[in-house]
Amino acid sequence: AQSVTQLDSQVPVFEEAPVELRCNYSSSVSVYLFWYVQYPNQGLQLLLKYLSGSTLVKGINGFEAEFNKSQTSFHLRKPSVHISDTAEYFCAVSGSSNTGKLIFGQGTTLQVKP
Amino acid sequence: EAGVVQSPRYKIIEKKQPVAFWCNPISGHNTLYWYLQNLGQGPELLIRYENEEAVDDSQLPKDRFSAERLKGVDSTLKIQPAELGDSAVYLCASSFDSYSTDTQYFGPGTRLTVL
């Protein structure tokens, strides 16, 4: 069985500061990893995904994430956040069984303060 | 390109009443998903369709929930009768195929409040 743990429920940060949102996963098979963002009253939007190859993945809006197989982590980072980055962020995993089923973490609320 | 469309956006009903949600996926997407998102939680898959066939409905509470995807395009999710614990956001998503590498595109969701 697969599972995802987002280690922080809330992350407050000042505007223009760097941020890291932590995600750990558990799986007995090869995985694909995703980060989604959810703005208030909106659906989820894909930020980036890791399928294979380079462990550093760049996404939209200046976000990037690094896949670390030995630590079973996929942490999301941004070097300088904006007020508009305030949102809920979800880490998700799917397996190599090709069912398309996503397992989501509980989410991390990023609060960017002026 | 139009995104995933869901309606209604908000629904308030009394317990024991029926309710239905509608979803129109992105044109050309063969796979459609319904997710349940409780407050403060990540989405959880309820049912997955490949074209008109429900290929994964193991998480759907079949005593009160039903879904259909006639003609393999839009889909309806129904609850009858609704219970207080059904208050949540119901998200619809679609993808071109059902491979684990495919990006799922989400609609804005329907927020259900059961009184």
mmCIF file of C-alpha atoms in Angstrom:
data_model
loop_
_atom_site.group_PDB
_atom_site.id
_atom_site.type_symbol
_atom_site.label_atom_id
_atom_site.label_comp_id
_atom_site.label_asym_id
_atom_site.label_seq_id
_atom_site.Cartn_x
_atom_site.Cartn_y
_atom_site.Cartn_z
ATOM 1 C CA ALA A 1 0.000 0.000 0.000
ATOM 2 C CA GLN A 2 1.114 3.560 -0.654
ATOM 3 C CA SER A 3 0.850 6.530 1.652
ATOM 4 C CA VAL A 4 1.927 10.159 1.767
ATOM 5 C CA THR A 5 2.813 12.226 4.804
ATOM 6 C CA GLN A 6 3.085 15.971 4.655
ATOM 7 C CA LEU A 7 5.071 16.874 7.696
ATOM 8 C CA ASP A 8 3.734 20.396 8.242
ATOM 9 C CA SER A 9 0.060 21.319 8.322
ATOM 10 C CA GLN A 10 0.834 25.052 8.175
ATOM 11 C CA VAL A 11 3.897 26.978 7.049
ATOM 12 C CA PRO A 12 3.928 30.736 7.694
ATOM 13 C CA VAL A 13 6.580 32.695 5.832
ATOM 14 C CA PHE A 14 7.298 36.305 4.978
ATOM 15 C CA GLU A 15 7.124 37.544 1.407
ATOM 16 C CA GLU A 16 10.367 37.108 -0.581
ATOM 17 C CA ALA A 17 11.680 34.512 1.878
ATOM 18 C CA PRO A 18 12.510 30.952 0.748
ATOM 19 C CA VAL A 19 10.175 28.098 1.637
ATOM 20 C CA GLU A 20 10.269 24.313 1.769
ATOM 21 C CA LEU A 21 7.180 22.137 2.072
ATOM 22 C CA ARG A 22 8.027 18.626 3.169
ATOM 23 C CA CYS A 23 6.595 15.404 1.800
ATOM 24 C CA ASN A 24 7.486 11.801 2.604
ATOM 25 C CA TYR A 25 5.991 8.776 0.930
ATOM 26 C CA SER A 26 5.773 5.068 1.560
ATOM 27 C CA SER A 27 5.572 2.496 -1.206
ATOM 28 C CA SER A 28 6.735 -1.011 -1.983
ATOM 29 C CA VAL A 29 6.863 -0.320 -5.718
ATOM 30 C CA SER A 30 8.290 2.367 -7.970
ATOM 31 C CA VAL A 31 6.374 5.589 -7.673
ATOM 32 C CA TYR A 32 5.523 8.715 -9.518
ATOM 33 C CA LEU A 33 5.247 11.874 -7.427
ATOM 34 C CA PHE A 34 3.191 15.012 -7.839
ATOM 35 C CA TRP A 35 2.680 18.386 -6.198
ATOM 36 C CA TYR A 36 -0.657 20.136 -6.647
ATOM 37 C CA VAL A 37 -1.742 23.599 -5.460
ATOM 38 C CA GLN A 38 -5.284 24.541 -4.465
ATOM 39 C CA TYR A 39 -6.270 28.187 -4.239
ATOM 40 C CA PRO A 40 -9.385 29.072 -2.199
ATOM 41 C CA ASN A 41 -12.603 27.782 -3.768
ATOM 42 C CA GLN A 42 -10.754 26.333 -6.739
ATOM 43 C CA GLY A 43 -9.776 22.891 -7.923
ATOM 44 C CA LEU A 44 -6.294 21.449 -7.755
ATOM 45 C CA GLN A 45 -3.669 22.561 -10.257
ATOM 46 C CA LEU A 46 -0.529 20.589 -11.057
ATOM 47 C CA LEU A 47 2.693 22.327 -10.031
ATOM 48 C CA LEU A 48 5.139 19.622 -11.076
ATOM 49 C CA LYS A 49 5.636 15.891 -11.274
ATOM 50 C CA TYR A 50 8.478 13.400 -11.048
ATOM 51 C CA LEU A 51 8.273 10.408 -13.374
ATOM 52 C CA SER A 52 11.911 9.403 -13.933
ATOM 53 C CA GLY A 53 15.306 10.823 -14.789
ATOM 54 C CA SER A 54 16.697 13.901 -13.094
ATOM 55 C CA THR A 55 15.769 14.013 -9.444
ATOM 56 C CA LEU A 56 15.376 17.793 -9.531
ATOM 57 C CA VAL A 57 12.086 18.743 -11.091
ATOM 58 C CA LYS A 58 11.129 22.275 -12.050
ATOM 59 C CA GLY A 59 7.516 23.342 -12.172
ATOM 60 C CA ILE A 60 5.322 26.354 -12.703
ATOM 61 C CA ASN A 61 5.434 29.589 -10.728
ATOM 62 C CA GLY A 62 9.106 29.138 -9.788
ATOM 63 C CA PHE A 63 8.604 25.982 -7.731
ATOM 64 C CA GLU A 64 10.913 22.988 -7.809
ATOM 65 C CA ALA A 65 11.082 19.676 -5.988
ATOM 66 C CA GLU A 66 13.744 17.060 -5.399
ATOM 67 C CA PHE A 67 13.116 13.340 -5.411
ATOM 68 C CA ASN A 68 15.202 11.502 -2.825
ATOM 69 C CA LYS A 69 14.718 7.769 -3.080
ATOM 70 C CA SER A 70 16.868 6.851 -0.085
ATOM 71 C CA GLN A 71 14.913 9.193 2.176
ATOM 72 C CA THR A 72 11.600 8.537 0.393
ATOM 73 C CA SER A 73 11.024 12.277 0.179
ATOM 74 C CA PHE A 74 9.812 14.773 -2.410
ATOM 75 C CA HIS A 75 10.131 18.193 -0.831
ATOM 76 C CA LEU A 76 8.835 21.294 -2.614
ATOM 77 C CA ARG A 77 10.891 24.496 -2.613
ATOM 78 C CA LYS A 78 10.729 28.060 -3.824
ATOM 79 C CA PRO A 79 13.582 30.518 -3.342
ATOM 80 C CA SER A 80 11.377 33.598 -2.957
ATOM 81 C CA VAL A 81 7.641 33.483 -2.280
ATOM 82 C CA HIS A 82 4.960 36.005 -3.167
ATOM 83 C CA ILE A 83 1.697 36.855 -1.473
ATOM 84 C CA SER A 84 -0.053 35.127 -4.376
ATOM 85 C CA ASP A 85 1.544 31.808 -3.386
ATOM 86 C CA THR A 86 -0.748 31.638 -0.352
ATOM 87 C CA ALA A 87 -2.677 28.411 -0.903
ATOM 88 C CA GLU A 88 -3.005 24.759 0.072
ATOM 89 C CA TYR A 89 -0.343 22.434 -1.313
ATOM 90 C CA PHE A 90 -0.834 18.698 -1.758
ATOM 91 C CA CYS A 91 1.761 16.039 -2.361
ATOM 92 C CA ALA A 92 0.521 12.898 -4.128
ATOM 93 C CA VAL A 93 1.870 9.536 -5.220
ATOM 94 C CA SER A 94 0.836 7.015 -7.825
ATOM 95 C CA GLY A 95 2.333 3.615 -8.411
ATOM 96 C CA SER A 96 3.831 1.932 -11.435
ATOM 97 C CA SER A 97 0.814 -0.375 -11.705
ATOM 98 C CA ASN A 98 -0.733 2.090 -14.133
ATOM 99 C CA THR A 99 -4.094 2.422 -12.450
ATOM 100 C CA GLY A 100 -3.908 6.196 -12.417
ATOM 101 C CA LYS A 101 -4.902 6.233 -8.770
ATOM 102 C CA LEU A 102 -3.462 9.178 -6.837
ATOM 103 C CA ILE A 103 -2.909 8.983 -3.081
ATOM 104 C CA PHE A 104 -2.814 12.462 -1.560
ATOM 105 C CA GLY A 105 -1.267 13.788 1.605
ATOM 106 C CA GLN A 106 -3.299 15.855 4.023
ATOM 107 C CA GLY A 107 -2.037 19.145 2.637
ATOM 108 C CA THR A 108 0.126 22.024 3.825
ATOM 109 C CA THR A 109 -1.242 25.540 4.102
ATOM 110 C CA LEU A 110 1.336 28.069 2.959
ATOM 111 C CA GLN A 111 0.652 31.481 4.494
ATOM 112 C CA VAL A 112 2.734 34.252 2.956
ATOM 113 C CA LYS A 113 2.825 37.388 5.062
ATOM 114 C CA PRO A 114 3.707 40.871 3.797
ATOM 115 C CA GLU B 1 -9.147 24.920 -23.956
ATOM 116 C CA ALA B 2 -12.006 24.633 -21.503
ATOM 117 C CA GLY B 3 -11.211 22.962 -18.216
ATOM 118 C CA VAL B 4 -13.221 20.472 -16.218
ATOM 119 C CA VAL B 5 -16.671 21.883 -15.545
ATOM 120 C CA GLN B 6 -18.689 21.021 -12.463
ATOM 121 C CA SER B 7 -22.110 22.083 -11.325
ATOM 122 C CA PRO B 8 -23.504 23.185 -9.041
ATOM 123 C CA ARG B 9 -20.635 24.902 -7.239
ATOM 124 C CA TYR B 10 -22.516 24.926 -3.941
ATOM 125 C CA LYS B 11 -25.411 22.867 -2.637
ATOM 126 C CA ILE B 12 -27.203 22.983 0.689
ATOM 127 C CA ILE B 13 -29.704 20.259 1.501
ATOM 128 C CA GLU B 14 -31.331 18.705 4.510
ATOM 129 C CA LYS B 15 -30.357 15.227 5.604
ATOM 130 C CA LYS B 16 -32.178 12.337 3.961
ATOM 131 C CA GLN B 17 -32.671 14.366 0.772
ATOM 132 C CA PRO B 18 -31.144 13.246 -2.546
ATOM 133 C CA VAL B 19 -28.483 15.280 -4.330
ATOM 134 C CA ALA B 20 -26.683 15.040 -7.666
ATOM 135 C CA PHE B 21 -23.474 16.520 -9.000
ATOM 136 C CA TRP B 22 -22.551 16.897 -12.640
ATOM 137 C CA CYS B 23 -19.148 16.910 -14.303
ATOM 138 C CA ASN B 24 -18.043 17.578 -17.862
ATOM 139 C CA PRO B 25 -14.408 16.569 -18.434
ATOM 140 C CA ILE B 26 -11.903 18.108 -20.793
ATOM 141 C CA SER B 27 -12.712 17.188 -24.371
ATOM 142 C CA GLY B 28 -10.898 14.064 -25.479
ATOM 143 C CA HIS B 29 -10.110 12.841 -21.973
ATOM 144 C CA ASN B 30 -11.023 9.206 -21.652
ATOM 145 C CA THR B 31 -10.602 8.850 -17.902
ATOM 146 C CA LEU B 32 -12.797 10.568 -15.352
ATOM 147 C CA TYR B 33 -12.415 10.577 -11.578
ATOM 148 C CA TRP B 34 -14.638 11.572 -8.683
ATOM 149 C CA TYR B 35 -12.874 12.517 -5.471
ATOM 150 C CA LEU B 36 -14.159 13.379 -2.004
ATOM 151 C CA GLN B 37 -12.334 16.111 -0.100
ATOM 152 C CA ASN B 38 -13.177 16.533 3.560
ATOM 153 C CA LEU B 39 -12.280 19.764 5.299
ATOM 154 C CA GLY B 40 -8.552 19.955 5.982
ATOM 155 C CA GLN B 41 -7.824 16.732 4.114
ATOM 156 C CA GLY B 42 -6.477 15.676 0.765
ATOM 157 C CA PRO B 43 -8.805 14.303 -1.916
ATOM 158 C CA GLU B 44 -9.749 10.622 -1.772
ATOM 159 C CA LEU B 45 -10.772 8.696 -4.847
ATOM 160 C CA LEU B 46 -14.398 7.560 -4.976
ATOM 161 C CA ILE B 47 -14.622 6.157 -8.483
ATOM 162 C CA ARG B 48 -12.642 6.080 -11.718
ATOM 163 C CA TYR B 49 -14.081 5.663 -15.206
ATOM 164 C CA GLU B 50 -12.322 4.613 -18.357
ATOM 165 C CA ASN B 51 -14.711 5.781 -21.042
ATOM 166 C CA GLU B 52 -18.123 4.598 -19.803
ATOM 167 C CA GLU B 53 -16.807 1.752 -17.643
ATOM 168 C CA ALA B 54 -16.300 2.131 -13.900
ATOM 169 C CA VAL B 55 -12.948 0.403 -13.406
ATOM 170 C CA ASP B 56 -12.328 1.319 -9.774
ATOM 171 C CA ASP B 57 -15.273 1.937 -7.462
ATOM 172 C CA SER B 58 -13.890 0.185 -4.405
ATOM 173 C CA GLN B 59 -14.094 3.380 -2.289
ATOM 174 C CA LEU B 60 -17.627 4.306 -3.312
ATOM 175 C CA PRO B 61 -20.203 3.719 -0.523
ATOM 176 C CA LYS B 62 -22.625 1.845 -2.720
ATOM 177 C CA ASP B 63 -25.482 1.817 -0.238
ATOM 178 C CA ARG B 64 -26.117 5.515 -0.831
ATOM 179 C CA PHE B 65 -23.775 6.662 -3.605
ATOM 180 C CA SER B 66 -24.124 5.972 -7.307
ATOM 181 C CA ALA B 67 -22.461 7.306 -10.406
ATOM 182 C CA GLU B 68 -22.814 7.040 -14.128
ATOM 183 C CA ARG B 69 -20.941 8.157 -17.199
ATOM 184 C CA LEU B 70 -23.242 7.630 -20.123
ATOM 185 C CA LYS B 71 -21.639 7.774 -23.559
ATOM 186 C CA GLY B 72 -18.233 8.107 -21.926
ATOM 187 C CA VAL B 73 -18.328 11.891 -21.684
ATOM 188 C CA ASP B 74 -20.009 13.725 -18.806
ATOM 189 C CA SER B 75 -20.772 12.094 -15.507
ATOM 190 C CA THR B 76 -23.202 12.357 -12.613
ATOM 191 C CA LEU B 77 -22.571 11.443 -8.990
ATOM 192 C CA LYS B 78 -25.633 10.937 -6.793
ATOM 193 C CA ILE B 79 -26.193 10.565 -3.075
ATOM 194 C CA GLN B 80 -29.494 9.213 -1.791
ATOM 195 C CA PRO B 81 -30.213 9.759 1.013
ATOM 196 C CA ALA B 82 -27.642 12.312 2.152
ATOM 197 C CA GLU B 83 -26.270 12.162 5.688
ATOM 198 C CA LEU B 84 -24.667 14.859 7.810
ATOM 199 C CA GLY B 85 -21.247 13.258 7.307
ATOM 200 C CA ASP B 86 -21.504 13.710 3.543
ATOM 201 C CA SER B 87 -20.786 17.422 3.909
ATOM 202 C CA ALA B 88 -17.595 17.895 1.904
ATOM 203 C CA VAL B 89 -16.255 19.047 -1.450
ATOM 204 C CA TYR B 90 -16.779 16.673 -4.354
ATOM 205 C CA LEU B 91 -14.097 17.047 -6.986
ATOM 206 C CA CYS B 92 -14.170 15.781 -10.532
ATOM 207 C CA ALA B 93 -10.970 15.271 -12.514
ATOM 208 C CA SER B 94 -10.093 13.975 -15.943
ATOM 209 C CA SER B 95 -7.012 12.735 -17.767
ATOM 210 C CA PHE B 96 -6.302 11.696 -21.322
ATOM 211 C CA ASP B 97 -5.664 8.137 -20.226
ATOM 212 C CA SER B 98 -5.441 6.217 -16.987
ATOM 213 C CA TYR B 99 -1.699 5.722 -16.879
ATOM 214 C CA SER B 100 -0.128 6.587 -13.558
ATOM 215 C CA THR B 101 2.046 9.152 -15.333
ATOM 216 C CA ASP B 102 -0.895 11.091 -16.759
ATOM 217 C CA THR B 103 -1.712 14.487 -15.327
ATOM 218 C CA GLN B 104 -5.149 14.715 -13.770
ATOM 219 C CA TYR B 105 -6.963 18.012 -14.330
ATOM 220 C CA PHE B 106 -9.387 19.011 -11.606
ATOM 221 C CA GLY B 107 -12.606 20.953 -11.685
ATOM 222 C CA PRO B 108 -13.486 23.582 -9.058
ATOM 223 C CA GLY B 109 -15.575 21.145 -7.067
ATOM 224 C CA THR B 110 -19.075 21.127 -5.575
ATOM 225 C CA ARG B 111 -19.266 22.088 -1.929
ATOM 226 C CA LEU B 112 -22.071 20.107 -0.281
ATOM 227 C CA THR B 113 -23.542 21.115 3.052
ATOM 228 C CA VAL B 114 -25.990 18.708 4.662
ATOM 229 C CA LEU B 115 -28.110 20.225 7.457
#
